Amino acid sequence: MTHRDLRDPRTRRVPTDRLTVQLSEIRDDGEPVVFVHGNVSSAAFWDRTLRRLPDRYRPLAPDLRGFGGTEPLPIDATRGLRDHADDLAALLRALGIERAHLVGWSMGGGVVLQYLRDRPAAVRSATLVNPVSPYGFGGTHGVEGTLNSADGVGSGGATANPEFVTRLAQGDRGADSPLSPRSVMVSCYVKPPWRPEPGDEEAYVDSMLTTRTGDDHYPGDSTTSETWPGVAPGTRGVLNSLSPLHFHLDDLHLIAPKPPVLWIRGEDDVIVSDTSLFDLAHLGAIGAVPGWDGTPAQPMVAQTRDVLNRYAAEGGWVREVAVPDAGHAVHLERPEEFTAALLEVLEVGSA
């Protein structure tokens, strides 16, 4: 007989006043720590992390709308990441949780930033794991997130690779193309040659394939532009919710109270980077997108640092941890270092 590990996450569906959320959890008591996953993934990417928390904490990992087992309501991109942040608030209300530690990876880091911006008193601590810039993804330059063009050109739904979207929608589990979900995960989510254990890898591919595709989800709709690279954001779906037209947090330093913030990242991240391989401006500069007009790459890491430096200058507790030889999923690649840094900020936030 196979016995279930009592620390394996269990899942349940939680009705809220906004939507029904699928939730992974381990125990029913302790200080709540909420883990928010990134784009093209689900709560499954947190399973191993949930098991590592001491018993004094209650780890919770919801699936965001359009991912995993949560009700796939459409995403109103004109609200930036507020659909996801408001869904998270509705979940915590349904669970009777007034204050929680928040941990967000990649796009989930942006969700945590939005939640922190809108509800600072409800946050014990905020941990940002290779987070999207506070000025969105694509379409800006400079540390203050200045738009490259008023229409947000270079960001939004059309910046996704069409073949990757097609393979995602078809449920491709193979590795015959560099644009299959599996290939993208092992080459971009983590830094090669590191690779998840076989069972974990299959679970992560399964997780990626729960992503709903289309105009209301991933990647979203788009418009054209006369400015290079010729594509601008629409109003629906995931990548448009990350456009700087819709997600732009330039006043985080003004919130009160100011919960402690941990920013932890892999130094060799190719997704969220000052030279991101997913930023059309950087791809143009290296000749991968034709017609480059000199538009500079978005300095994603420098933008996050500038926002958090201002937060610290106004009295906030901030710690930056850059992990060498690690990529976009530092919590998977370097679990010991990640957990040690996380437990530190949880302790500060619990004081």
Tab-separated table of C-alpha atoms in Angstrom:
chain	number	residue	atom	x	y	z
A	1	MET	CA	0.000	0.000	0.000
A	2	THR	CA	1.254	3.519	-0.840
A	3	HIS	CA	0.922	5.958	2.041
A	4	ARG	CA	0.361	9.614	1.336
A	5	ASP	CA	2.978	11.975	2.747
A	6	LEU	CA	1.141	14.117	5.294
A	7	ARG	CA	3.143	17.102	4.025
A	8	ASP	CA	1.979	16.640	0.434
A	9	PRO	CA	-0.292	19.541	-0.557
A	10	ARG	CA	-3.978	18.764	-0.770
A	11	THR	CA	-6.331	20.697	-3.039
A	12	ARG	CA	-9.858	21.943	-2.641
A	13	ARG	CA	-12.151	24.391	-4.379
A	14	VAL	CA	-13.114	27.470	-2.376
A	15	PRO	CA	-16.183	29.527	-3.393
A	16	THR	CA	-15.668	33.283	-2.955
A	17	ASP	CA	-17.733	36.361	-3.722
A	18	ARG	CA	-15.819	36.750	-7.016
A	19	LEU	CA	-15.089	33.255	-8.336
A	20	THR	CA	-14.316	29.698	-7.238
A	21	VAL	CA	-10.621	29.231	-6.483
A	22	GLN	CA	-8.637	26.004	-6.428
A	23	LEU	CA	-6.364	26.053	-3.397
A	24	SER	CA	-3.379	23.897	-2.425
A	25	GLU	CA	-2.618	23.649	1.295
A	26	ILE	CA	-0.972	21.414	3.882
A	27	ARG	CA	-2.379	22.332	7.289
A	28	ASP	CA	-5.272	24.314	8.711
A	29	ASP	CA	-3.553	26.470	11.314
A	30	GLY	CA	-0.568	28.758	11.729
A	31	GLU	CA	0.362	32.154	10.342
A	32	PRO	CA	-0.910	32.218	6.752
A	33	VAL	CA	1.702	32.438	3.986
A	34	VAL	CA	0.153	32.778	0.528
A	35	PHE	CA	2.184	31.720	-2.513
A	36	VAL	CA	1.167	33.278	-5.854
A	37	HIS	CA	2.390	31.574	-9.019
A	38	GLY	CA	3.532	33.173	-12.264
A	39	ASN	CA	2.368	33.234	-15.870
A	40	VAL	CA	1.890	29.949	-17.759
A	41	SER	CA	1.997	27.884	-14.578
A	42	SER	CA	-0.134	27.118	-11.530
A	43	ALA	CA	0.173	26.496	-7.806
A	44	ALA	CA	1.938	23.192	-8.608
A	45	PHE	CA	5.202	25.126	-8.994
A	46	TRP	CA	5.026	25.808	-5.231
A	47	ASP	CA	4.405	22.231	-4.043
A	48	ARG	CA	7.931	21.575	-2.798
A	49	THR	CA	8.169	25.023	-1.209
A	50	LEU	CA	4.971	24.495	0.805
A	51	ARG	CA	6.451	21.382	2.394
A	52	ARG	CA	9.499	23.250	3.686
A	53	LEU	CA	7.726	25.745	5.912
A	54	PRO	CA	7.860	25.079	9.669
A	55	ASP	CA	4.641	24.091	11.382
A	56	ARG	CA	4.146	27.590	12.821
A	57	TYR	CA	3.142	28.721	9.312
A	58	ARG	CA	0.094	27.830	7.239
A	59	PRO	CA	1.164	27.690	3.565
A	60	LEU	CA	-1.537	28.345	0.942
A	61	ALA	CA	-1.142	28.348	-2.850
A	62	PRO	CA	-4.106	29.344	-5.022
A	63	ASP	CA	-4.406	28.969	-8.770
A	64	LEU	CA	-4.997	32.333	-10.438
A	65	ARG	CA	-7.952	32.761	-12.784
A	66	GLY	CA	-7.190	31.230	-16.159
A	67	PHE	CA	-4.699	28.754	-14.666
A	68	GLY	CA	-4.919	25.433	-12.866
A	69	GLY	CA	-8.314	24.512	-11.457
A	70	THR	CA	-9.629	27.997	-10.653
A	71	GLU	CA	-12.746	29.229	-12.422
A	72	PRO	CA	-11.488	30.692	-15.733
A	73	LEU	CA	-13.255	34.041	-15.707
A	74	PRO	CA	-12.005	36.523	-18.327
A	75	ILE	CA	-9.204	38.942	-17.445
A	76	ASP	CA	-9.938	42.658	-17.765
A	77	ALA	CA	-6.473	43.891	-18.681
A	78	THR	CA	-7.421	47.555	-18.264
A	79	ARG	CA	-7.269	46.877	-14.506
A	80	GLY	CA	-3.653	45.723	-14.728
A	81	LEU	CA	-3.196	42.901	-12.228
A	82	ARG	CA	-6.106	43.989	-10.045
A	83	ASP	CA	-8.375	41.139	-11.211
A	84	HIS	CA	-5.846	38.722	-9.715
A	85	ALA	CA	-5.165	40.839	-6.617
A	86	ASP	CA	-8.884	41.270	-5.951
A	87	ASP	CA	-9.442	37.523	-6.460
A	88	LEU	CA	-6.759	36.884	-3.850
A	89	ALA	CA	-8.435	39.275	-1.429
A	90	ALA	CA	-11.764	37.487	-1.993
A	91	LEU	CA	-10.120	34.130	-1.254
A	92	LEU	CA	-8.627	35.364	2.009
A	93	ARG	CA	-12.000	36.816	3.032
A	94	ALA	CA	-13.636	33.462	2.345
A	95	LEU	CA	-11.007	31.765	4.509
A	96	GLY	CA	-11.438	34.293	7.314
A	97	ILE	CA	-7.843	35.542	7.007
A	98	GLU	CA	-7.364	39.244	7.761
A	99	ARG	CA	-3.560	39.478	7.387
A	100	ALA	CA	-1.114	37.230	5.571
A	101	HIS	CA	2.462	36.947	4.379
A	102	LEU	CA	2.488	37.083	0.554
A	103	VAL	CA	5.011	35.412	-1.754
A	104	GLY	CA	4.797	36.060	-5.498
A	105	TRP	CA	6.836	34.576	-8.353
A	106	SER	CA	7.244	36.359	-11.714
A	107	MET	CA	3.782	37.680	-12.665
A	108	GLY	CA	2.711	36.613	-9.176
A	109	GLY	CA	5.251	39.118	-7.850
A	110	GLY	CA	3.298	41.807	-9.669
A	111	VAL	CA	0.070	40.516	-8.104
A	112	VAL	CA	1.698	40.787	-4.675
A	113	LEU	CA	2.901	44.324	-5.450
A	114	GLN	CA	-0.626	45.341	-6.477
A	115	TYR	CA	-2.115	43.745	-3.353
A	116	LEU	CA	0.494	45.514	-1.213
A	117	ARG	CA	-0.248	48.827	-2.937
A	118	ASP	CA	-4.014	48.509	-2.412
A	119	ARG	CA	-4.122	46.773	1.007
A	120	PRO	CA	-0.887	47.408	2.933
A	121	ALA	CA	-2.455	46.865	6.339
A	122	ALA	CA	-3.493	43.336	5.295
A	123	VAL	CA	0.084	42.292	4.458
A	124	ARG	CA	2.455	40.900	7.118
A	125	SER	CA	5.369	40.668	4.667
A	126	ALA	CA	5.857	40.597	0.891
A	127	THR	CA	8.356	38.352	-0.894
A	128	LEU	CA	9.033	39.000	-4.573
A	129	VAL	CA	10.597	36.067	-6.450
A	130	ASN	CA	12.069	37.116	-9.820
A	131	PRO	CA	9.115	39.524	-10.062
A	132	VAL	CA	7.813	41.372	-13.074
A	133	SER	CA	8.878	45.025	-12.974
A	134	PRO	CA	6.547	47.438	-11.158
A	135	TYR	CA	6.277	49.061	-14.612
A	136	GLY	CA	5.004	45.956	-16.346
A	137	PHE	CA	6.609	43.866	-19.055
A	138	GLY	CA	7.891	45.508	-22.217
A	139	GLY	CA	7.354	48.929	-23.711
A	140	THR	CA	9.318	51.132	-21.288
A	141	HIS	CA	12.828	52.487	-20.838
A	142	GLY	CA	14.758	54.030	-17.942
A	143	VAL	CA	14.521	53.201	-14.257
A	144	GLU	CA	11.357	55.286	-13.907
A	145	GLY	CA	9.445	53.200	-16.465
A	146	THR	CA	8.976	55.819	-19.179
A	147	LEU	CA	6.751	54.598	-22.007
A	148	ASN	CA	8.493	54.105	-25.352
A	149	SER	CA	5.285	55.255	-27.016
A	150	ALA	CA	1.953	56.503	-25.745
A	151	ASP	CA	0.189	53.425	-27.140
A	152	GLY	CA	2.356	51.004	-25.125
A	153	VAL	CA	4.053	49.626	-28.231
A	154	GLY	CA	6.219	46.582	-27.591
A	155	SER	CA	4.011	45.160	-24.836
A	156	GLY	CA	0.825	43.128	-24.674
A	157	GLY	CA	-0.775	40.121	-26.314
A	158	ALA	CA	1.100	40.168	-29.608
A	159	THR	CA	4.497	39.877	-27.922
A	160	ALA	CA	3.949	36.166	-27.275
A	161	ASN	CA	5.485	33.733	-29.747
A	162	PRO	CA	2.588	32.353	-31.859
A	163	GLU	CA	4.095	28.862	-32.117
A	164	PHE	CA	4.471	28.630	-28.341
A	165	VAL	CA	0.831	29.694	-27.907
A	166	THR	CA	-0.299	27.090	-30.452
A	167	ARG	CA	1.670	24.298	-28.802
A	168	LEU	CA	0.366	25.339	-25.384
A	169	ALA	CA	-3.222	25.254	-26.643
A	170	GLN	CA	-2.669	21.849	-28.251
A	171	GLY	CA	-1.353	20.360	-25.017
A	172	ASP	CA	2.071	19.610	-26.449
A	173	ARG	CA	4.114	17.598	-23.921
A	174	GLY	CA	7.076	16.959	-26.223
A	175	ALA	CA	10.544	18.401	-26.548
A	176	ASP	CA	10.962	18.310	-30.317
A	177	SER	CA	10.763	22.104	-30.616
A	178	PRO	CA	12.498	24.846	-28.612
A	179	LEU	CA	9.052	26.449	-28.458
A	180	SER	CA	7.230	23.551	-26.805
A	181	PRO	CA	6.116	24.242	-23.217
A	182	ARG	CA	8.555	21.648	-21.870
A	183	SER	CA	11.489	23.127	-23.801
A	184	VAL	CA	10.652	26.660	-22.698
A	185	MET	CA	10.415	25.524	-19.080
A	186	VAL	CA	13.786	23.744	-18.998
A	187	SER	CA	15.598	26.445	-20.990
A	188	CYS	CA	14.007	29.639	-19.646
A	189	TYR	CA	12.190	28.988	-16.372
A	190	VAL	CA	15.403	27.509	-14.950
A	191	LYS	CA	19.066	27.890	-15.854
A	192	PRO	CA	20.457	24.915	-17.798
A	193	PRO	CA	21.876	22.432	-17.167
A	194	TRP	CA	19.793	22.330	-13.958
A	195	ARG	CA	16.606	20.392	-14.552
A	196	PRO	CA	13.770	19.262	-12.260
A	197	GLU	CA	13.581	15.645	-11.181
A	198	PRO	CA	11.560	13.634	-13.745
A	199	GLY	CA	8.400	13.429	-11.656
A	200	ASP	CA	8.522	17.118	-10.849
A	201	GLU	CA	9.161	18.001	-14.497
A	202	GLU	CA	6.043	16.138	-15.597
A	203	ALA	CA	4.027	17.922	-12.916
A	204	TYR	CA	5.339	21.303	-14.069
A	205	VAL	CA	4.502	20.558	-17.709
A	206	ASP	CA	1.013	19.482	-16.619
A	207	SER	CA	0.771	22.766	-14.735
A	208	MET	CA	1.781	24.856	-17.749
A	209	LEU	CA	-0.797	23.069	-19.898
A	210	THR	CA	-3.644	24.179	-17.603
A	211	THR	CA	-3.166	27.713	-19.000
A	212	ARG	CA	-6.312	28.884	-20.795
A	213	THR	CA	-5.508	30.420	-24.157
A	214	GLY	CA	-7.307	33.062	-26.215
A	215	ASP	CA	-8.133	36.742	-26.123
A	216	ASP	CA	-9.571	36.623	-22.583
A	217	HIS	CA	-6.642	34.690	-21.162
A	218	TYR	CA	-3.184	33.920	-22.601
A	219	PRO	CA	-1.855	35.810	-24.422
A	220	GLY	CA	-4.792	38.240	-24.882
A	221	ASP	CA	-5.849	40.493	-27.727
A	222	SER	CA	-3.673	43.143	-29.377
A	223	THR	CA	-3.597	46.119	-31.700
A	224	THR	CA	-1.162	47.336	-34.319
A	225	SER	CA	1.045	50.409	-34.128
A	226	GLU	CA	2.919	52.585	-36.602
A	227	THR	CA	5.855	52.595	-34.186
A	228	TRP	CA	8.410	49.755	-34.136
A	229	PRO	CA	7.921	46.860	-33.446
A	230	GLY	CA	4.399	47.426	-34.731
A	231	VAL	CA	2.335	45.794	-31.979
A	232	ALA	CA	0.561	47.424	-29.046
A	233	PRO	CA	-1.554	46.065	-26.184
A	234	GLY	CA	-5.233	45.331	-26.242
A	235	THR	CA	-7.643	45.339	-23.323
A	236	ARG	CA	-8.122	41.646	-22.527
A	237	GLY	CA	-6.006	38.793	-21.290
A	238	VAL	CA	-2.809	38.076	-19.413
A	239	LEU	CA	-0.057	39.831	-21.356
A	240	ASN	CA	-2.118	42.988	-21.691
A	241	SER	CA	-2.627	43.035	-17.922
A	242	LEU	CA	1.178	43.234	-17.721
A	243	SER	CA	1.437	46.115	-20.193
A	244	PRO	CA	2.748	49.367	-18.668
A	245	LEU	CA	-0.389	51.031	-20.014
A	246	HIS	CA	-2.362	49.090	-17.415
A	247	PHE	CA	0.126	48.005	-14.728
A	248	HIS	CA	2.334	50.837	-13.492
A	249	LEU	CA	3.153	51.185	-9.774
A	250	ASP	CA	5.159	54.355	-9.226
A	251	ASP	CA	3.893	55.268	-5.750
A	252	LEU	CA	4.606	52.187	-3.660
A	253	HIS	CA	6.817	54.267	-1.377
A	254	LEU	CA	3.778	56.268	-0.254
A	255	ILE	CA	1.814	53.408	1.301
A	256	ALA	CA	1.359	53.058	5.056
A	257	PRO	CA	2.056	50.896	6.879
A	258	LYS	CA	5.098	49.502	5.083
A	259	PRO	CA	5.397	45.727	5.557
A	260	PRO	CA	8.897	44.230	5.133
A	261	VAL	CA	9.814	43.260	1.559
A	262	LEU	CA	12.186	40.523	0.390
A	263	TRP	CA	13.297	40.606	-3.252
A	264	ILE	CA	15.018	37.372	-4.234
A	265	ARG	CA	16.096	36.517	-7.758
A	266	GLY	CA	18.362	34.317	-9.807
A	267	GLU	CA	21.167	36.376	-11.310
A	268	ASP	CA	20.953	34.492	-14.623
A	269	ASP	CA	17.219	34.958	-15.221
A	270	VAL	CA	16.553	35.335	-18.976
A	271	ILE	CA	12.860	36.256	-18.569
A	272	VAL	CA	12.950	39.116	-16.040
A	273	SER	CA	16.214	40.862	-16.797
A	274	ASP	CA	17.692	44.127	-18.019
A	275	THR	CA	18.399	42.173	-21.227
A	276	SER	CA	15.350	39.901	-21.310
A	277	LEU	CA	15.058	37.381	-24.125
A	278	PHE	CA	11.305	38.013	-23.954
A	279	ASP	CA	11.581	41.793	-24.485
A	280	LEU	CA	11.131	42.750	-28.137
A	281	ALA	CA	13.439	45.742	-27.735
A	282	HIS	CA	16.317	43.559	-26.574
A	283	LEU	CA	15.540	40.980	-29.252
A	284	GLY	CA	15.671	43.766	-31.826
A	285	ALA	CA	19.031	44.945	-30.514
A	286	ILE	CA	20.544	41.478	-30.992
A	287	GLY	CA	19.030	41.080	-34.461
A	288	ALA	CA	16.326	38.553	-33.556
A	289	VAL	CA	13.466	40.952	-34.441
A	290	PRO	CA	13.919	42.871	-37.713
A	291	GLY	CA	13.813	46.623	-38.180
A	292	TRP	CA	15.100	47.631	-34.748
A	293	ASP	CA	15.041	51.427	-34.470
A	294	GLY	CA	17.343	51.775	-31.454
A	295	THR	CA	14.618	51.431	-28.817
A	296	PRO	CA	16.431	50.447	-25.589
A	297	ALA	CA	15.617	47.276	-23.689
A	298	GLN	CA	13.501	47.583	-20.558
A	299	PRO	CA	15.793	47.600	-17.484
A	300	MET	CA	13.459	45.365	-15.486
A	301	VAL	CA	15.807	44.634	-12.588
A	302	ALA	CA	16.974	48.249	-12.329
A	303	GLN	CA	13.338	49.426	-12.301
A	304	THR	CA	12.439	47.106	-9.438
A	305	ARG	CA	15.510	48.192	-7.495
A	306	ASP	CA	14.650	51.877	-7.956
A	307	VAL	CA	11.084	51.367	-6.696
A	308	LEU	CA	12.258	49.367	-3.675
A	309	ASN	CA	15.041	51.846	-2.899
A	310	ARG	CA	12.411	54.581	-2.660
A	311	TYR	CA	10.315	52.301	-0.445
A	312	ALA	CA	13.303	51.817	1.856
A	313	ALA	CA	14.143	55.526	1.836
A	314	GLU	CA	10.652	56.200	3.176
A	315	GLY	CA	11.149	53.827	6.081
A	316	GLY	CA	10.402	50.399	4.612
A	317	TRP	CA	12.424	47.254	5.397
A	318	VAL	CA	13.828	45.846	2.142
A	319	ARG	CA	16.309	43.060	1.493
A	320	GLU	CA	17.594	42.124	-1.977
A	321	VAL	CA	19.059	38.637	-2.423
A	322	ALA	CA	20.676	37.868	-5.787
A	323	VAL	CA	21.453	34.165	-6.125
A	324	PRO	CA	24.333	33.396	-8.517
A	325	ASP	CA	24.084	30.626	-11.129
A	326	ALA	CA	20.286	30.499	-10.870
A	327	GLY	CA	17.549	31.447	-13.304
A	328	HIS	CA	13.903	32.512	-13.221
A	329	ALA	CA	12.659	29.869	-10.766
A	330	VAL	CA	15.132	30.385	-7.951
A	331	HIS	CA	12.756	28.697	-5.478
A	332	LEU	CA	13.072	25.454	-7.472
A	333	GLU	CA	16.742	25.705	-8.367
A	334	ARG	CA	18.141	26.813	-5.009
A	335	PRO	CA	15.569	25.757	-2.413
A	336	GLU	CA	17.839	25.978	0.638
A	337	GLU	CA	18.920	29.558	-0.053
A	338	PHE	CA	15.395	30.530	-0.992
A	339	THR	CA	13.855	29.057	2.147
A	340	ALA	CA	16.454	30.649	4.426
A	341	ALA	CA	15.778	34.104	2.972
A	342	LEU	CA	12.014	33.563	3.120
A	343	LEU	CA	12.054	32.477	6.763
A	344	GLU	CA	14.000	35.638	7.647
A	345	VAL	CA	11.387	37.984	6.188
A	346	LEU	CA	8.542	35.912	7.667
A	347	GLU	CA	10.162	36.360	11.069
A	348	VAL	CA	10.474	40.131	10.543
A	349	GLY	CA	6.859	40.340	9.400
A	350	SER	CA	5.673	38.334	12.396
A	351	ALA	CA	7.304	40.630	14.938
